[in-house]
Short mmCIF file of C-alpha atoms in Angstrom, two decimals:
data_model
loop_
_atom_site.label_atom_id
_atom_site.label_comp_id
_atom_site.label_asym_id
_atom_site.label_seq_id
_atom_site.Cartn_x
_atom_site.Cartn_y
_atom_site.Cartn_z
CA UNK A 1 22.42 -72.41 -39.84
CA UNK A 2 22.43 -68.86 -41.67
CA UNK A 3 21.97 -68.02 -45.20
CA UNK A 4 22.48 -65.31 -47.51
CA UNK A 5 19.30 -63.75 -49.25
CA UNK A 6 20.32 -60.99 -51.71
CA UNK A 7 18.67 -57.64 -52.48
CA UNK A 8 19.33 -55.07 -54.12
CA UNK A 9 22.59 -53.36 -52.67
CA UNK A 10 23.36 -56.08 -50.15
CA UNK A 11 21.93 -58.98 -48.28
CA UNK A 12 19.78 -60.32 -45.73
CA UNK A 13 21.07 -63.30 -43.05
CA UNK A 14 18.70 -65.78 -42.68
CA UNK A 15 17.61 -68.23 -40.01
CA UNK A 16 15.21 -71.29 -41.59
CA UNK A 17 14.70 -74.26 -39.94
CA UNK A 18 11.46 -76.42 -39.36
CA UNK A 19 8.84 -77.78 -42.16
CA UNK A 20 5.30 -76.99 -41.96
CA UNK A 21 3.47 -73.88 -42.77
CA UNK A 22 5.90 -71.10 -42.65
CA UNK A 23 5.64 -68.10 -40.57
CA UNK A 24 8.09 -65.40 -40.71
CA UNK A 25 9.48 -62.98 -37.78
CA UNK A 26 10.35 -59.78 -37.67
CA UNK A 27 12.99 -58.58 -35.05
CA UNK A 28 12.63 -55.30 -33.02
CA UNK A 29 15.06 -51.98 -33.54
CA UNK A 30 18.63 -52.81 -32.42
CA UNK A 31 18.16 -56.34 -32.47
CA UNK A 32 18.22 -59.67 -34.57
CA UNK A 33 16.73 -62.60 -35.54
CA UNK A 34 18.02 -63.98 -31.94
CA UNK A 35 15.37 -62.09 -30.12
CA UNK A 36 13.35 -64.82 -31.71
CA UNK A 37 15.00 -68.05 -29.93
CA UNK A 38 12.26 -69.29 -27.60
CA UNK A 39 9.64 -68.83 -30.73
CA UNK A 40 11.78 -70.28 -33.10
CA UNK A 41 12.82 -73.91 -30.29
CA UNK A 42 8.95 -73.86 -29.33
CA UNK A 43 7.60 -73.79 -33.24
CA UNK A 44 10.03 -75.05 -35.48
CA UNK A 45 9.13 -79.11 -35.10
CA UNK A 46 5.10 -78.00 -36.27
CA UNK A 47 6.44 -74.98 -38.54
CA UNK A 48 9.00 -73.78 -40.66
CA UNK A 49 10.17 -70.49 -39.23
CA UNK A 50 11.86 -68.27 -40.64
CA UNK A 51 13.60 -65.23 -39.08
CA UNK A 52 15.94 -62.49 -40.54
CA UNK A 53 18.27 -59.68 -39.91
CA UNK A 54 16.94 -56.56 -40.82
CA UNK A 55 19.12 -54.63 -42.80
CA UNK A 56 21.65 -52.60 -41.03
CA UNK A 57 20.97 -54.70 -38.21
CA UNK A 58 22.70 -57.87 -36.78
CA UNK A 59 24.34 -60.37 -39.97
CA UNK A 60 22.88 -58.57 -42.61
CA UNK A 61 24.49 -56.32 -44.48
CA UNK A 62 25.01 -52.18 -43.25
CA UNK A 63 22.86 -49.95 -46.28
CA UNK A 64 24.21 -48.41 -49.03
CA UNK A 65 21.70 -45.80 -49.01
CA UNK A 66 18.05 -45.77 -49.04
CA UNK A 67 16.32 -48.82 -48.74
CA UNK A 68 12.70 -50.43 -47.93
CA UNK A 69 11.86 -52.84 -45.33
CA UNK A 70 8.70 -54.16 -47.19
CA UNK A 71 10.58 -54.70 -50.19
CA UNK A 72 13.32 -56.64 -48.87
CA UNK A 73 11.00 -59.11 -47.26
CA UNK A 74 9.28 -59.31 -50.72
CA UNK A 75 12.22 -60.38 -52.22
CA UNK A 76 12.85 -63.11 -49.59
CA UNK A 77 9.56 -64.45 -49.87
CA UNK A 78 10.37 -64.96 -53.33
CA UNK A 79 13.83 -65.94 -52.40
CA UNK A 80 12.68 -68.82 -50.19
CA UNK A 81 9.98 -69.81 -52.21
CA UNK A 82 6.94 -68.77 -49.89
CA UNK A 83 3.26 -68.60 -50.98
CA UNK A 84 1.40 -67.57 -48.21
CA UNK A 85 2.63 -67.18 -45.08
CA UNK A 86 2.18 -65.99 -41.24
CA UNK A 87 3.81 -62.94 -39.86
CA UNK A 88 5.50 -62.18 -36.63
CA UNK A 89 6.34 -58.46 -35.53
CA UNK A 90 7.75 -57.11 -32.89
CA UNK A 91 8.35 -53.12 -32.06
CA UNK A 92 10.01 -52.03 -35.74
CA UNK A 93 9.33 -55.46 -37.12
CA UNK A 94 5.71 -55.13 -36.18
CA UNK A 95 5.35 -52.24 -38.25
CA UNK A 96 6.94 -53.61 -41.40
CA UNK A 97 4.95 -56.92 -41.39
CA UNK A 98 1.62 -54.68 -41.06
CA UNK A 99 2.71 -52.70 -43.94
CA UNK A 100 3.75 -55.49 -45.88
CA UNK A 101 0.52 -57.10 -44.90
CA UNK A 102 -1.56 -54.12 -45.79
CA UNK A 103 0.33 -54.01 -49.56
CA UNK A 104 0.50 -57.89 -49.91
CA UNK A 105 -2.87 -59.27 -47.98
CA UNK A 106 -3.03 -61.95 -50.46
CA UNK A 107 0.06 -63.26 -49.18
CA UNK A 108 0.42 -63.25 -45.25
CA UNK A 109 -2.59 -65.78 -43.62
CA UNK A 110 -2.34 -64.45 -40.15
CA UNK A 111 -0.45 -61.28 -38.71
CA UNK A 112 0.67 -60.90 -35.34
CA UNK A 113 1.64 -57.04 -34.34
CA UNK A 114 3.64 -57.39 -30.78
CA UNK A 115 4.87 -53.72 -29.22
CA UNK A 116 4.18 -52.22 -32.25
CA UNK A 117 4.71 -48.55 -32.80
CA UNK A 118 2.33 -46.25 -35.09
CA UNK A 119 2.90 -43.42 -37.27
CA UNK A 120 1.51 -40.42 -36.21
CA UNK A 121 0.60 -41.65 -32.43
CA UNK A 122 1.27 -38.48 -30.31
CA UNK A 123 4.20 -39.63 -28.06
CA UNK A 124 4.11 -36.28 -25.68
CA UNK A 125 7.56 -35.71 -23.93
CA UNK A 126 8.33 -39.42 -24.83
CA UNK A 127 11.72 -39.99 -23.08
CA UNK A 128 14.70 -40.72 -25.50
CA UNK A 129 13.76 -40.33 -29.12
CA UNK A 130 15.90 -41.83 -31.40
CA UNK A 131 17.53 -38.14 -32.46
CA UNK A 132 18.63 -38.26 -28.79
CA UNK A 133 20.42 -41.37 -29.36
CA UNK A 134 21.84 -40.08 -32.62
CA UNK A 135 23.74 -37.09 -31.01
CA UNK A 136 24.88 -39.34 -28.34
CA UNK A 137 26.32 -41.13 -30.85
CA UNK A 138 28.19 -39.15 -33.12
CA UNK A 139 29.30 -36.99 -29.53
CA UNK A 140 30.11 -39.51 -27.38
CA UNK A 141 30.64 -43.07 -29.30
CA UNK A 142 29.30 -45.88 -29.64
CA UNK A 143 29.21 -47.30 -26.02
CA UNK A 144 27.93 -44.51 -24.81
CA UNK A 145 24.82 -44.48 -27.30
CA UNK A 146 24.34 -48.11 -26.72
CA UNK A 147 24.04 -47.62 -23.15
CA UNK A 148 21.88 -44.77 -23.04
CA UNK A 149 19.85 -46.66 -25.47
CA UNK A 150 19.47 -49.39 -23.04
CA UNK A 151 18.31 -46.97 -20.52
CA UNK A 152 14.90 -46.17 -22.66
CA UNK A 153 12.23 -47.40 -20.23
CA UNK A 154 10.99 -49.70 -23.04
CA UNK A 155 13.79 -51.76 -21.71
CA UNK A 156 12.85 -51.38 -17.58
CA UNK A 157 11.07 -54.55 -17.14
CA UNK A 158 13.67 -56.63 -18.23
CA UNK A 159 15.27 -56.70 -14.75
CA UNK A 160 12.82 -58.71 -13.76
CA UNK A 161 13.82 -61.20 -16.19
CA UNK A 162 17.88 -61.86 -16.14
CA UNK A 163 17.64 -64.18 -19.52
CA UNK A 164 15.89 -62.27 -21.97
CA UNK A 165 17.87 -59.12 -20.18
CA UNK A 166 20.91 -60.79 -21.32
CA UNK A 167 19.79 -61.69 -25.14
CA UNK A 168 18.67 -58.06 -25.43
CA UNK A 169 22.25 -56.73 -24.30
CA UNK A 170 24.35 -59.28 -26.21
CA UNK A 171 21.56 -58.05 -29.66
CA UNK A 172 22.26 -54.42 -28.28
CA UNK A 173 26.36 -54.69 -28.22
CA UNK A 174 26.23 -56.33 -31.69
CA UNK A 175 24.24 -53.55 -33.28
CA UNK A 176 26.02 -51.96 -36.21
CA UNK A 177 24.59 -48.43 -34.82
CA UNK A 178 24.11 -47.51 -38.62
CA UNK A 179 21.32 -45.82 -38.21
CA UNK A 180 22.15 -43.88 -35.06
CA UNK A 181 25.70 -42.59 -37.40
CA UNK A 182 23.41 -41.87 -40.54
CA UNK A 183 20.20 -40.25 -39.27
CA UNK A 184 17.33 -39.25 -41.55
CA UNK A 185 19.04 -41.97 -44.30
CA UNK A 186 18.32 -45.13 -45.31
CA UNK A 187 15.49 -47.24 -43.75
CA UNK A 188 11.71 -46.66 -45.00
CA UNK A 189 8.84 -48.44 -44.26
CA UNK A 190 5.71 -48.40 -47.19
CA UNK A 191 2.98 -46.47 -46.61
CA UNK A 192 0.27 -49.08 -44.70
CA UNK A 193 -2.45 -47.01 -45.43
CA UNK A 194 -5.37 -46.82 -43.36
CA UNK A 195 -5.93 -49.54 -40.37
CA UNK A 196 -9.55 -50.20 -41.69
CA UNK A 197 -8.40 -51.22 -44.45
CA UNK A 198 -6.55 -54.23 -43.53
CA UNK A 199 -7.99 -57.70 -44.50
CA UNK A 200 -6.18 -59.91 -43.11
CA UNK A 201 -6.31 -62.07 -39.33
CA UNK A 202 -4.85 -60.13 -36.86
CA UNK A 203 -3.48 -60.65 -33.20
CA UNK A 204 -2.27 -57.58 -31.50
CA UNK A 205 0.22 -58.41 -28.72
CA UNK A 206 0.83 -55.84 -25.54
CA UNK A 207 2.98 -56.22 -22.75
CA UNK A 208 0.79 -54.44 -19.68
CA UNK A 209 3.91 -53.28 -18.26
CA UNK A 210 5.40 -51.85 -21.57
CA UNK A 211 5.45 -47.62 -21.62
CA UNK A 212 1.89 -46.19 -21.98
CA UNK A 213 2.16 -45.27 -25.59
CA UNK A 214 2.68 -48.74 -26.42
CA UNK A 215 -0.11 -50.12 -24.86
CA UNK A 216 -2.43 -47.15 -26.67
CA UNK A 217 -1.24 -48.19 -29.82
CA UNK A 218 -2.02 -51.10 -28.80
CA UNK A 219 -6.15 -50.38 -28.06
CA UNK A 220 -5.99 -48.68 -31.54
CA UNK A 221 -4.82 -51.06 -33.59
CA UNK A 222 -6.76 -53.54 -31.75
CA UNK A 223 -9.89 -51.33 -32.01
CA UNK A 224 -9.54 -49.82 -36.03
CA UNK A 225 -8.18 -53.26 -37.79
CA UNK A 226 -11.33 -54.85 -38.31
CA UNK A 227 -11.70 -58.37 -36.43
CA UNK A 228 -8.16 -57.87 -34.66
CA UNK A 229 -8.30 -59.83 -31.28
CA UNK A 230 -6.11 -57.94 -28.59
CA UNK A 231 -4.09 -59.87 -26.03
CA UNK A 232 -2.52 -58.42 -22.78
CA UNK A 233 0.76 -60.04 -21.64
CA UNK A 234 2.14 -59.82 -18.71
CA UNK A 235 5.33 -58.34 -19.55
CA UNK A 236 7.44 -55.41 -21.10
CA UNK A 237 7.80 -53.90 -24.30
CA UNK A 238 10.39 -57.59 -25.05
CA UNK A 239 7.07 -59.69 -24.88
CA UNK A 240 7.94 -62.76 -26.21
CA UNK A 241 11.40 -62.75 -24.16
CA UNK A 242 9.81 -61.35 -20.92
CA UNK A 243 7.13 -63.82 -21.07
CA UNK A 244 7.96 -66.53 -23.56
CA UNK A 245 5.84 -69.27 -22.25
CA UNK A 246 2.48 -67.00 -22.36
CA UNK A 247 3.51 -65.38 -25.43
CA UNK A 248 4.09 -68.90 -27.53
CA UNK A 249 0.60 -69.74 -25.58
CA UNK A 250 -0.96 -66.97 -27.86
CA UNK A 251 0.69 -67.60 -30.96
CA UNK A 252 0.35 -70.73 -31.26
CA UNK A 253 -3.42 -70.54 -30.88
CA UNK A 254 -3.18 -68.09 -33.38
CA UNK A 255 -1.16 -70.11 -35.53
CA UNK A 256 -3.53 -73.27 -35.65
CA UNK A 257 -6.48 -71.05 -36.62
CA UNK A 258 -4.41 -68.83 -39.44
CA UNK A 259 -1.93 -70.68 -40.93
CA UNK A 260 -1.65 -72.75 -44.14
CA UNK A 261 -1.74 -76.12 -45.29
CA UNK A 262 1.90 -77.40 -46.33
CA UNK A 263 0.79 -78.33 -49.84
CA UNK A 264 0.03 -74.53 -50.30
CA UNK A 265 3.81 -73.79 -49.94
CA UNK A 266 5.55 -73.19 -53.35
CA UNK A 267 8.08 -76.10 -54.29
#
């Protein structure tokens, strides 16, 4: 069952379900808390888990105007009543949990970065940036954007895998395509500061058939957090729905060496 978690200018739709330690996930760009279905059936009877819409993106509500990933998951920690917590990423959700991690260590016991982009990694003549998709947009409509979107080789490998294929397309069709309409608006991400700096666990998750620049963010953040452990998946950019079993396999090692005790969970 969904829930409502307000912030300010709109809401956030909510997945919780389990008990345990909690450990919240963070959906990729385009997509929803859904992308999260094999994590959330394999953990939920040991955890509670905890996945979200974005804003702008699947339930939650579109933006208003500017707005701040980090802070909105602030305010549903406090929301749900979460201490400390683990952290699931993938793609744009990777990036906000390490920023939120980096601002909020004291907070997040483990953090698991899956896909995850980088600011300033030199993409080259990286093949559809989202501007691209923006002008296909606003020229040709929303199908059209949606389905060159979907032709982004981050999404290649997912012929090889028909069911996670057809989650991503069914997350992909229900996109609001806010931020394609409204480009250079809205969404921000808090500075994380410098990858040395972060002090807390860290598992970096890369697909080894996901797009090169992936993969070198990958090394980096694998080589500059201090005591990050890196592990290679075989699989696309959509790790944990190209490769669920191995993927769980991973986390949940991670999870039974980083996460809390119930009785530290606010009541």
């Amino acid at each position: 069952m969904m829930r409502r978690v307000e912030v300010p200018g709109g809401w956030l739709s909510v997945a919780d379900q389990g008990a345990g330690a909690p450990v919240v996930f963070l959906h990729g760009f385009s997509l929803d808390h859904r992308s999260w279905a094999p994590q959330l059936a394999a953990f939920s009877e040991r955890y509670r888990c905890i996945a979200y819409d974005l804003r702008g993106f699947g339930q939650s509500s579109l933006p208003e105007g500017d707005y701040d990933h980090v802070a909105d998951l602030e305010v549903l920690r406090r929301s749900v009543d979460l201490d400390r917590f683990g952290l699931v990423g993938l793609s744009l959700g990777a990036n906000v949990a390490r920023a939120y991690a980096a601002l909020h260590p004291e907070r997040v016991t483990g953090l698991v970065l899956a896909s995850s982009g980088l600011a300033g990694h030199n993409w080259g003549t990286a093949p559809r940036p989202p501007e691209e998709v923006s002008r296909v947009a606003q020229a040709q409509g929303p199908e059209a954007a949606r389905a060159f979107w979907l032709a982004h080789p981050i999404f290649a490998s997912l012929t090889d895998a028909p069911e996670a294929r057809a989650s991503v397309h069914r997350q992909v069709a229900d996109y609001s395509l806010w931020h394609w309409r409204a480009p250079g608006r809205g969404a921000r991400i808090s500075d994380a500061g410098a990858l040395s700096g972060l002090c807390v666990p860290t598992l970096v998750v890369s697909g080894d058939r996901d797009v090169r620049g992936y993969r070198d963010i990958a090394d980096t953040l694998a080589g500059e957090i201090p005591g990050a452990r890196l592990e290679r998946i075989a699989a696309g950019h959509m790790v944990n729905l190209e490769a669920p079993e191995a993927f769980n396999t991973a986390l949940g090692l991670f999870l039974a060496a980083h996460g809390t005790r119930r009785e530290e969970i606010k009541t």
